[in-house]
PDB file of C-alpha atoms and ligand atoms in Angstrom:
ATOM      1  CA  MET A  27     -41.884  14.434  -1.462  1.00 77.00           C
ATOM      2  CA  ASN A  28     -42.392  18.370  -3.834  1.00 83.00           C
ATOM      3  CA  LYS A  29     -42.602  17.881  -7.638  1.00 82.00           C
ATOM      4  CA  PRO A  30     -41.264  21.111  -9.649  1.00 78.00           C
ATOM      5  CA  ALA A  31     -44.811  22.265 -12.007  1.00 69.00           C
ATOM      6  CA  GLY A  32     -42.773  21.353 -15.392  1.00 68.00           C
ATOM      7  CA  THR A  33     -40.230  19.196 -15.081  1.00 76.00           C
ATOM      8  CA  ASN A  34     -39.604  15.811 -14.400  1.00 91.00           C
ATOM      9  CA  VAL A  35     -37.735  15.625 -11.088  1.00 97.00           C
ATOM     10  CA  THR A  36     -39.376  14.177  -7.917  1.00 97.00           C
ATOM     11  CA  VAL A  37     -37.257  16.327  -4.905  1.00 97.00           C
ATOM     12  CA  VAL A  38     -37.517  13.711  -1.780  1.00 97.00           C
ATOM     13  CA  ASP A  39     -37.597  16.585   0.450  1.00 94.00           C
ATOM     14  CA  HIS A  40     -38.247  14.761   3.884  1.00 95.00           C
ATOM     15  CA  PRO A  41     -36.509  15.835   7.082  1.00 97.00           C
ATOM     16  CA  LEU A  42     -35.031  13.020   7.418  1.00 97.00           C
ATOM     17  CA  VAL A  43     -33.235  13.515   4.245  1.00 97.00           C
ATOM     18  CA  LEU A  44     -32.731  17.267   4.468  1.00 97.00           C
ATOM     19  CA  HIS A  45     -30.889  16.545   8.103  1.00 98.00           C
ATOM     20  CA  LYS A  46     -28.672  13.761   6.558  1.00 98.00           C
ATOM     21  CA  LEU A  47     -27.707  16.137   3.340  1.00 98.00           C
ATOM     22  CA  THR A  48     -26.399  19.189   5.795  1.00 98.00           C
ATOM     23  CA  LEU A  49     -24.590  16.695   7.733  1.00 98.00           C
ATOM     24  CA  MET A  50     -22.993  15.036   3.943  1.00 98.00           C
ATOM     25  CA  ARG A  51     -22.799  18.784   3.351  1.00 98.00           C
ATOM     26  CA  ASP A  52     -20.676  19.454   6.111  1.00 98.00           C
ATOM     27  CA  ARG A  53     -16.730  19.749   5.412  1.00 98.00           C
ATOM     28  CA  HIS A  54     -16.177  18.484   8.476  1.00 98.00           C
ATOM     29  CA  THR A  55     -17.958  15.395   8.016  1.00 98.00           C
ATOM     30  CA  PRO A  56     -15.610  12.626   7.905  1.00 98.00           C
ATOM     31  CA  SER A  57     -15.803  10.024   4.921  1.00 97.00           C
ATOM     32  CA  ALA A  58     -16.998   6.767   7.086  1.00 97.00           C
ATOM     33  CA  VAL A  59     -19.406   9.081   8.458  1.00 98.00           C
ATOM     34  CA  PHE A  60     -20.317  10.115   5.429  1.00 98.00           C
ATOM     35  CA  ARG A  61     -20.266   6.786   4.052  1.00 97.00           C
ATOM     36  CA  GLN A  62     -22.992   5.910   6.502  1.00 97.00           C
ATOM     37  CA  LEU A  63     -25.025   8.954   5.747  1.00 98.00           C
ATOM     38  CA  LEU A  64     -25.042   8.167   1.564  1.00 97.00           C
ATOM     39  CA  ARG A  65     -25.937   4.630   2.730  1.00 97.00           C
ATOM     40  CA  GLU A  66     -29.526   6.302   4.767  1.00 97.00           C
ATOM     41  CA  ILE A  67     -30.734   8.845   2.064  1.00 98.00           C
ATOM     42  CA  SER A  68     -30.951   5.944  -0.098  1.00 97.00           C
ATOM     43  CA  LEU A  69     -32.866   3.976   1.603  1.00 96.00           C
ATOM     44  CA  LEU A  70     -35.152   6.887   2.295  1.00 96.00           C
ATOM     45  CA  LEU A  71     -34.804   7.784  -2.049  1.00 97.00           C
ATOM     46  CA  ALA A  72     -35.416   4.125  -2.685  1.00 96.00           C
ATOM     47  CA  TYR A  73     -39.004   4.175  -1.303  1.00 94.00           C
ATOM     48  CA  GLU A  74     -40.291   7.333  -2.881  1.00 96.00           C
ATOM     49  CA  VAL A  75     -38.433   5.719  -6.554  1.00 96.00           C
ATOM     50  CA  LEU A  76     -39.490   2.953  -6.101  1.00 95.00           C
ATOM     51  CA  ARG A  77     -43.337   4.340  -3.949  1.00 94.00           C
ATOM     52  CA  ASP A  78     -45.413   3.355  -8.157  1.00 92.00           C
ATOM     53  CA  LEU A  79     -44.184  -0.215  -8.545  1.00 93.00           C
ATOM     54  CA  PRO A  80     -47.023  -2.588  -9.125  1.00 91.00           C
ATOM     55  CA  ILE A  81     -48.188  -5.303  -6.692  1.00 94.00           C
ATOM     56  CA  THR A  82     -51.016  -7.831  -7.029  1.00 96.00           C
ATOM     57  CA  THR A  83     -52.075 -10.069  -4.037  1.00 97.00           C
ATOM     58  CA  ARG A  84     -51.394 -13.054  -2.893  1.00 97.00           C
ATOM     59  CA  THR A  85     -53.963 -15.852  -0.696  1.00 98.00           C
ATOM     60  CA  ILE A  86     -52.273 -16.644   2.617  1.00 98.00           C
ATOM     61  CA  GLU A  87     -53.046 -17.502   5.489  1.00 98.00           C
ATOM     62  CA  THR A  88     -51.853 -15.958   8.915  1.00 98.00           C
ATOM     63  CA  PRO A  89     -52.755 -17.580  12.362  1.00 98.00           C
ATOM     64  CA  LEU A  90     -56.133 -15.997  12.211  1.00 98.00           C
ATOM     65  CA  ALA A  91     -57.723 -16.224   9.095  1.00 98.00           C
ATOM     66  CA  GLU A  92     -56.994 -16.129   5.133  1.00 98.00           C
ATOM     67  CA  MET A  93     -56.638 -13.139   3.191  1.00 98.00           C
ATOM     68  CA  GLU A  94     -55.540 -12.202  -0.075  1.00 98.00           C
ATOM     69  CA  ALA A  95     -52.618  -9.908   1.032  1.00 98.00           C
ATOM     70  CA  PRO A  96     -50.228  -7.548  -1.786  1.00 97.00           C
ATOM     71  CA  ILE A  97     -47.400  -8.539  -3.187  1.00 94.00           C
ATOM     72  CA  LEU A  98     -44.855  -7.369  -5.319  1.00 91.00           C
ATOM     73  CA  LYS A  99     -45.989  -8.033  -8.815  1.00 89.00           C
ATOM     74  CA  GLY A 100     -43.108  -9.411 -10.240  1.00 75.00           C
ATOM     75  CA  LYS A 101     -41.575  -6.503 -11.804  1.00 68.00           C
ATOM     76  CA  LYS A 102     -38.033  -6.877 -12.511  1.00 90.00           C
ATOM     77  CA  LEU A 103     -35.588  -4.128 -11.133  1.00 95.00           C
ATOM     78  CA  VAL A 104     -31.894  -3.522 -11.735  1.00 97.00           C
ATOM     79  CA  PHE A 105     -29.433  -1.025 -10.351  1.00 98.00           C
ATOM     80  CA  VAL A 106     -27.151   0.420 -11.978  1.00 98.00           C
ATOM     81  CA  SER A 107     -24.376   2.528 -10.688  1.00 98.00           C
ATOM     82  CA  ILE A 108     -22.528   5.129 -12.032  1.00 98.00           C
ATOM     83  CA  LEU A 109     -18.466   4.340 -10.343  1.00 97.00           C
ATOM     84  CA  ARG A 110     -17.449   5.740  -8.411  1.00 93.00           C
ATOM     85  CA  ALA A 111     -19.517   7.185  -6.581  1.00 95.00           C
ATOM     86  CA  GLY A 112     -22.682   5.061  -7.607  1.00 97.00           C
ATOM     87  CA  SER A 113     -21.746   2.723  -5.357  1.00 95.00           C
ATOM     88  CA  GLY A 114     -22.860   4.893  -1.939  1.00 93.00           C
ATOM     89  CA  LEU A 115     -27.351   4.546  -3.240  1.00 96.00           C
ATOM     90  CA  LEU A 116     -26.027   1.454  -4.693  1.00 97.00           C
ATOM     91  CA  ASP A 117     -25.794  -0.402  -1.055  1.00 94.00           C
ATOM     92  CA  GLY A 118     -28.595   0.560   0.941  1.00 93.00           C
ATOM     93  CA  MET A 119     -30.882   0.340  -2.577  1.00 95.00           C
ATOM     94  CA  LEU A 120     -30.359  -2.948  -2.417  1.00 95.00           C
ATOM     95  CA  ASP A 121     -30.869  -4.129   1.130  1.00 94.00           C
ATOM     96  CA  LEU A 122     -33.891  -2.701   0.216  1.00 93.00           C
ATOM     97  CA  VAL A 123     -34.442  -4.779  -2.649  1.00 93.00           C
ATOM     98  CA  PRO A 124     -32.009  -7.888  -2.629  1.00 93.00           C
ATOM     99  CA  SER A 125     -33.009  -9.648  -5.733  1.00 91.00           C
ATOM    100  CA  ALA A 126     -32.662  -6.799  -8.001  1.00 95.00           C
ATOM    101  CA  ARG A 127     -30.214  -6.911 -10.237  1.00 96.00           C
ATOM    102  CA  VAL A 128     -26.955  -4.887 -10.678  1.00 98.00           C
ATOM    103  CA  GLY A 129     -25.275  -3.102 -13.802  1.00 98.00           C
ATOM    104  CA  HIS A 130     -22.029  -0.552 -13.378  1.00 98.00           C
ATOM    105  CA  ILE A 131     -21.069   1.918 -15.238  1.00 98.00           C
ATOM    106  CA  GLY A 132     -17.596   3.322 -14.715  1.00 98.00           C
ATOM    107  CA  LEU A 133     -17.379   7.238 -16.302  1.00 96.00           C
ATOM    108  CA  TYR A 134     -14.881  10.022 -14.860  1.00 93.00           C
ATOM    109  CA  ARG A 135     -15.083  13.618 -15.972  1.00 93.00           C
ATOM    110  CA  ASP A 136     -12.697  15.405 -18.257  1.00 93.00           C
ATOM    111  CA  PRO A 137     -11.829  18.402 -15.447  1.00 89.00           C
ATOM    112  CA  GLU A 138     -11.083  20.163 -18.906  1.00 92.00           C
ATOM    113  CA  THR A 139     -13.989  19.855 -20.551  1.00 95.00           C
ATOM    114  CA  LEU A 140     -16.278  18.285 -18.051  1.00 96.00           C
ATOM    115  CA  THR A 141     -17.391  15.169 -21.151  1.00 96.00           C
ATOM    116  CA  ALA A 142     -17.736  11.901 -19.016  1.00 97.00           C
ATOM    117  CA  ILE A 143     -15.245   9.372 -19.820  1.00 97.00           C
ATOM    118  CA  GLU A 144     -16.100   5.648 -19.758  1.00 97.00           C
ATOM    119  CA  TYR A 145     -12.985   3.095 -18.527  1.00 97.00           C
ATOM    120  CA  TYR A 146     -16.035   0.363 -18.077  1.00 98.00           C
ATOM    121  CA  LEU A 147     -18.794  -1.088 -18.596  1.00 98.00           C
ATOM    122  CA  LYS A 148     -21.329  -4.672 -17.101  1.00 98.00           C
ATOM    123  CA  LEU A 149     -25.101  -4.655 -17.846  1.00 98.00           C
ATOM    124  CA  PRO A 150     -27.135  -7.696 -17.006  1.00 96.00           C
ATOM    125  CA  ASP A 151     -28.318  -9.296 -20.332  1.00 94.00           C
ATOM    126  CA  ASP A 152     -32.039  -9.026 -19.697  1.00 92.00           C
ATOM    127  CA  ILE A 153     -32.966  -5.102 -18.799  1.00 95.00           C
ATOM    128  CA  ASP A 154     -35.039  -5.198 -21.381  1.00 92.00           C
ATOM    129  CA  ALA A 155     -37.192  -6.956 -19.369  1.00 89.00           C
ATOM    130  CA  ARG A 156     -36.599  -4.825 -16.789  1.00 92.00           C
ATOM    131  CA  ARG A 157     -37.282  -1.453 -14.582  1.00 95.00           C
ATOM    132  CA  THR A 158     -33.720   0.119 -14.642  1.00 98.00           C
ATOM    133  CA  ILE A 159     -32.683   2.746 -11.898  1.00 98.00           C
ATOM    134  CA  VAL A 160     -29.922   4.646 -12.212  1.00 98.00           C
ATOM    135  CA  VAL A 161     -28.146   5.976  -9.390  1.00 98.00           C
ATOM    136  CA  ASP A 162     -25.210   8.612  -8.856  1.00 98.00           C
ATOM    137  CA  PRO A 163     -25.403  11.216  -6.004  1.00 98.00           C
ATOM    138  CA  MET A 164     -23.748  13.894  -7.914  1.00 98.00           C
ATOM    139  CA  LEU A 165     -26.230  15.524 -11.390  1.00 98.00           C
ATOM    140  CA  ALA A 166     -23.898  18.170 -12.205  1.00 98.00           C
ATOM    141  CA  THR A 167     -23.197  19.328 -15.803  1.00 98.00           C
ATOM    142  CA  ALA A 168     -25.029  15.921 -16.308  1.00 98.00           C
ATOM    143  CA  ASN A 169     -23.068  15.233 -19.498  1.00 98.00           C
ATOM    144  CA  SER A 170     -22.382  11.612 -17.218  1.00 98.00           C
ATOM    145  CA  ALA A 171     -25.621  10.392 -16.063  1.00 98.00           C
ATOM    146  CA  ILE A 172     -26.540  10.941 -19.744  1.00 98.00           C
ATOM    147  CA  ALA A 173     -24.411   9.064 -21.337  1.00 98.00           C
ATOM    148  CA  ALA A 174     -25.058   6.211 -18.428  1.00 98.00           C
ATOM    149  CA  VAL A 175     -28.452   6.315 -20.160  1.00 98.00           C
ATOM    150  CA  ASN A 176     -27.193   6.588 -23.506  1.00 98.00           C
ATOM    151  CA  ARG A 177     -25.489   3.663 -23.012  1.00 98.00           C
ATOM    152  CA  ILE A 178     -27.935   2.102 -20.917  1.00 98.00           C
ATOM    153  CA  LYS A 179     -31.331   3.065 -23.641  1.00 98.00           C
ATOM    154  CA  ASP A 180     -28.052   1.018 -26.337  1.00 97.00           C
ATOM    155  CA  ALA A 181     -28.613  -1.910 -24.425  1.00 97.00           C
ATOM    156  CA  GLY A 182     -32.098  -2.081 -24.683  1.00 97.00           C
ATOM    157  CA  ALA A 183     -33.562  -0.230 -21.195  1.00 97.00           C
ATOM    158  CA  LEU A 184     -37.591   0.822 -21.482  1.00 95.00           C
ATOM    159  CA  ASP A 185     -38.000   2.120 -18.453  1.00 95.00           C
ATOM    160  CA  ILE A 186     -35.692   3.964 -16.185  1.00 98.00           C
ATOM    161  CA  LYS A 187     -35.861   6.006 -13.983  1.00 98.00           C
ATOM    162  CA  PHE A 188     -32.908   9.003 -12.503  1.00 98.00           C
ATOM    163  CA  VAL A 189     -31.823   9.053  -9.068  1.00 98.00           C
ATOM    164  CA  CYS A 190     -29.106  11.764  -7.040  1.00 98.00           C
ATOM    165  CA  LEU A 191     -28.539  12.947  -3.922  1.00 98.00           C
ATOM    166  CA  LEU A 192     -27.416  16.665  -5.173  1.00 98.00           C
ATOM    167  CA  ALA A 193     -28.457  18.017  -9.536  1.00 98.00           C
ATOM    168  CA  ALA A 194     -27.846  21.030 -10.927  1.00 98.00           C
ATOM    169  CA  PRO A 195     -29.689  23.214 -12.470  1.00 97.00           C
ATOM    170  CA  GLU A 196     -28.095  23.124 -15.257  1.00 97.00           C
ATOM    171  CA  GLY A 197     -28.010  19.060 -14.947  1.00 98.00           C
ATOM    172  CA  ILE A 198     -31.501  19.410 -15.084  1.00 97.00           C
ATOM    173  CA  ALA A 199     -31.797  21.189 -18.299  1.00 96.00           C
ATOM    174  CA  ALA A 200     -29.174  19.257 -20.026  1.00 97.00           C
ATOM    175  CA  PHE A 201     -30.494  15.906 -18.635  1.00 97.00           C
ATOM    176  CA  THR A 202     -34.088  16.402 -19.462  1.00 97.00           C
ATOM    177  CA  ALA A 203     -33.581  17.771 -23.637  1.00 96.00           C
ATOM    178  CA  ALA A 204     -31.617  14.383 -23.765  1.00 97.00           C
ATOM    179  CA  HIS A 205     -34.020  12.194 -22.295  1.00 98.00           C
ATOM    180  CA  PRO A 206     -36.604  14.106 -20.657  1.00 97.00           C
ATOM    181  CA  ASP A 207     -38.928  10.123 -20.838  1.00 97.00           C
ATOM    182  CA  VAL A 208     -36.240   9.191 -17.600  1.00 98.00           C
ATOM    183  CA  GLN A 209     -37.518  10.823 -14.378  1.00 98.00           C
ATOM    184  CA  ILE A 210     -35.048  12.624 -11.581  1.00 98.00           C
ATOM    185  CA  TYR A 211     -35.273  11.843  -7.906  1.00 98.00           C
ATOM    186  CA  THR A 212     -33.308  13.861  -5.701  1.00 98.00           C
ATOM    187  CA  ALA A 213     -32.286  14.829  -1.976  1.00 98.00           C
ATOM    188  CA  ALA A 214     -32.176  18.576  -3.460  1.00 98.00           C
ATOM    189  CA  ILE A 215     -31.871  21.033  -6.458  1.00 98.00           C
ATOM    190  CA  ASP A 216     -29.028  23.397  -5.047  1.00 98.00           C
ATOM    191  CA  ASP A 217     -28.029  26.736  -6.883  1.00 98.00           C
ATOM    192  CA  HIS A 218     -26.184  26.947  -9.948  1.00 98.00           C
ATOM    193  CA  LEU A 219     -22.294  25.266 -10.855  1.00 98.00           C
ATOM    194  CA  ASP A 220     -19.388  27.310 -10.838  1.00 97.00           C
ATOM    195  CA  GLU A 221     -16.324  27.706 -13.577  1.00 95.00           C
ATOM    196  CA  HIS A 222     -15.134  23.917 -12.971  1.00 95.00           C
ATOM    197  CA  GLY A 223     -18.883  21.800 -13.068  1.00 96.00           C
ATOM    198  CA  TYR A 224     -19.316  22.122  -9.652  1.00 97.00           C
ATOM    199  CA  ILE A 225     -22.481  22.531  -7.457  1.00 98.00           C
ATOM    200  CA  ILE A 226     -22.833  24.835  -5.280  1.00 98.00           C
ATOM    201  CA  PRO A 227     -23.011  24.940  -2.726  1.00 98.00           C
ATOM    202  CA  GLY A 228     -23.184  20.786  -3.202  1.00 98.00           C
ATOM    203  CA  LEU A 229     -20.847  19.468  -1.116  1.00 98.00           C
ATOM    204  CA  GLY A 230     -17.612  18.684  -3.005  1.00 98.00           C
ATOM    205  CA  ASP A 231     -16.408  15.920  -4.920  1.00 96.00           C
ATOM    206  CA  ALA A 232     -18.723  13.289  -3.778  1.00 97.00           C
ATOM    207  CA  GLY A 233     -16.276  10.578  -4.679  1.00 96.00           C
ATOM    208  CA  ASP A 234     -13.350  11.881  -2.846  1.00 96.00           C
ATOM    209  CA  ARG A 235     -15.551  13.345   0.106  1.00 97.00           C
ATOM    210  CA  MET A 236     -16.351   9.087  -0.037  1.00 96.00           C
ATOM    211  CA  PHE A 237     -13.318   7.879  -0.319  1.00 95.00           C
ATOM    212  CA  GLY A 238     -10.625   9.782   1.155  1.00 94.00           C
ATOM    213  CA  THR A 239      -9.058  10.483  -2.127  1.00 94.00           C
ATOM    214  CA  LYS A 240      -8.473  14.068  -1.690  1.00 80.00           C
TER     215      LYS A 240
HETATM  216  C1  PRP B  18     -18.740  13.120 -10.283  1.00 71.62           C
HETATM  217  C2  PRP B  18     -20.335  12.440  -9.451  1.00 71.62           C
HETATM  218  C3  PRP B  18     -21.030  12.311 -11.216  1.00 71.62           C
HETATM  219  C4  PRP B  18     -20.157  13.114 -11.444  1.00 71.62           C
HETATM  220  C5  PRP B  18     -21.020  14.349 -12.184  1.00 71.62           C
HETATM  221  O1  PRP B  18     -18.507  11.869 -10.458  1.00 71.62           O
HETATM  222  O2  PRP B  18     -20.223  10.704  -8.839  1.00 71.62           O
HETATM  223  O3  PRP B  18     -20.367  10.557 -12.139  1.00 71.62           O
HETATM  224  O4  PRP B  18     -19.198  13.401 -10.909  1.00 71.62           O
HETATM  225  O5  PRP B  18     -20.981  15.332 -12.566  1.00 71.62           O
HETATM  226  P1  PRP B  18     -21.255  16.198 -13.770  1.00 71.62           P
HETATM  227  O6  PRP B  18     -22.733  15.987 -14.309  1.00 71.62           O
HETATM  228  O7  PRP B  18     -21.059  17.126 -14.673  1.00 71.62           O
HETATM  229  O8  PRP B  18     -21.298  14.809 -15.371  1.00 71.62           O
HETATM  230  P2  PRP B  18     -16.433  11.726 -10.914  1.00 71.62           P
HETATM  231  O9  PRP B  18     -16.515  12.227 -11.869  1.00 71.62           O
HETATM  232  O10 PRP B  18     -15.694  12.978  -9.614  1.00 71.62           O
HETATM  233  O11 PRP B  18     -16.131  10.595 -11.027  1.00 71.62           O
HETATM  234  P3  PRP B  18     -15.498   9.740  -9.054  1.00 71.62           P
HETATM  235  O12 PRP B  18     -17.051   9.046  -9.078  1.00 71.62           O
HETATM  236  O13 PRP B  18     -14.724   8.246 -10.436  1.00 71.62           O
HETATM  237  O14 PRP B  18     -15.166  10.229  -8.496  1.00 71.62           O
HETATM  238  N1  URA B  19     -19.261  15.481  -9.287  1.00 71.62           N
HETATM  239  C1  URA B  19     -18.543  15.752  -7.580  1.00 71.62           C
HETATM  240  O1  URA B  19     -18.963  14.907  -7.318  1.00 71.62           O
HETATM  241  N2  URA B  19     -19.702  16.827  -6.678  1.00 71.62           N
HETATM  242  C2  URA B  19     -19.579  18.229  -7.152  1.00 71.62           C
HETATM  243  O2  URA B  19     -20.573  19.483  -7.519  1.00 71.62           O
HETATM  244  C3  URA B  19     -19.916  18.109  -9.634  1.00 71.62           C
HETATM  245  C4  URA B  19     -19.664  16.391  -9.794  1.00 71.62           C
END
């Protein structure tokens, strides 16, 4: 784990994450393998983003002795997936925290303006009482992530973190300016955006790579 100085970004640069991410970047990796790798990496990202969940203890009996054993302190979680590609990160996170609530925000980028167009929104009613983890593999211009977090804050959420797979420096700067209170977790920070708003070197269009739509 690495926190570049002066940023609100945590880079989860575990060797397993780096290895799997390289396989995902490879243009020859088929969609089925791409989805499986994203699910596996999401477990490792979840491990880091949930590291500071509050803990309490409960008295239990092992077969040999009584002990005060650590358990989660009841801070409730909600995962919010930015469709389509967010579902690839969501699945693995739900494996780790099956009791979490789930919200969805449907957004796509207008290819000309790169602004985020919303087509779906469904969030849990009690999001204000929960820690909210927003998931989307790509933080490029950050227009999508900023729009999603705007909506989530409008719904009352106070404790929000954002998890992605790849981030561009331009996206980190824009997101941090809009939402300085929201910590970003990513597997890597890439070099730059191209003239179409794609992350370079990146991995291409995450939704298309996941679902084989191009
Ligand atoms: C991709 C990705 C993000 C967005 C990132 O979605 O999953 O949501 O682009 O780009 P930005 O930071 O410049 O907003 P896309 O718009 O391609 O929609 P899709 O997931 O339905 O393919
Ligand atoms: N969205 C993607 O899926 N990939 C990029 O490189 C940029 C935005």
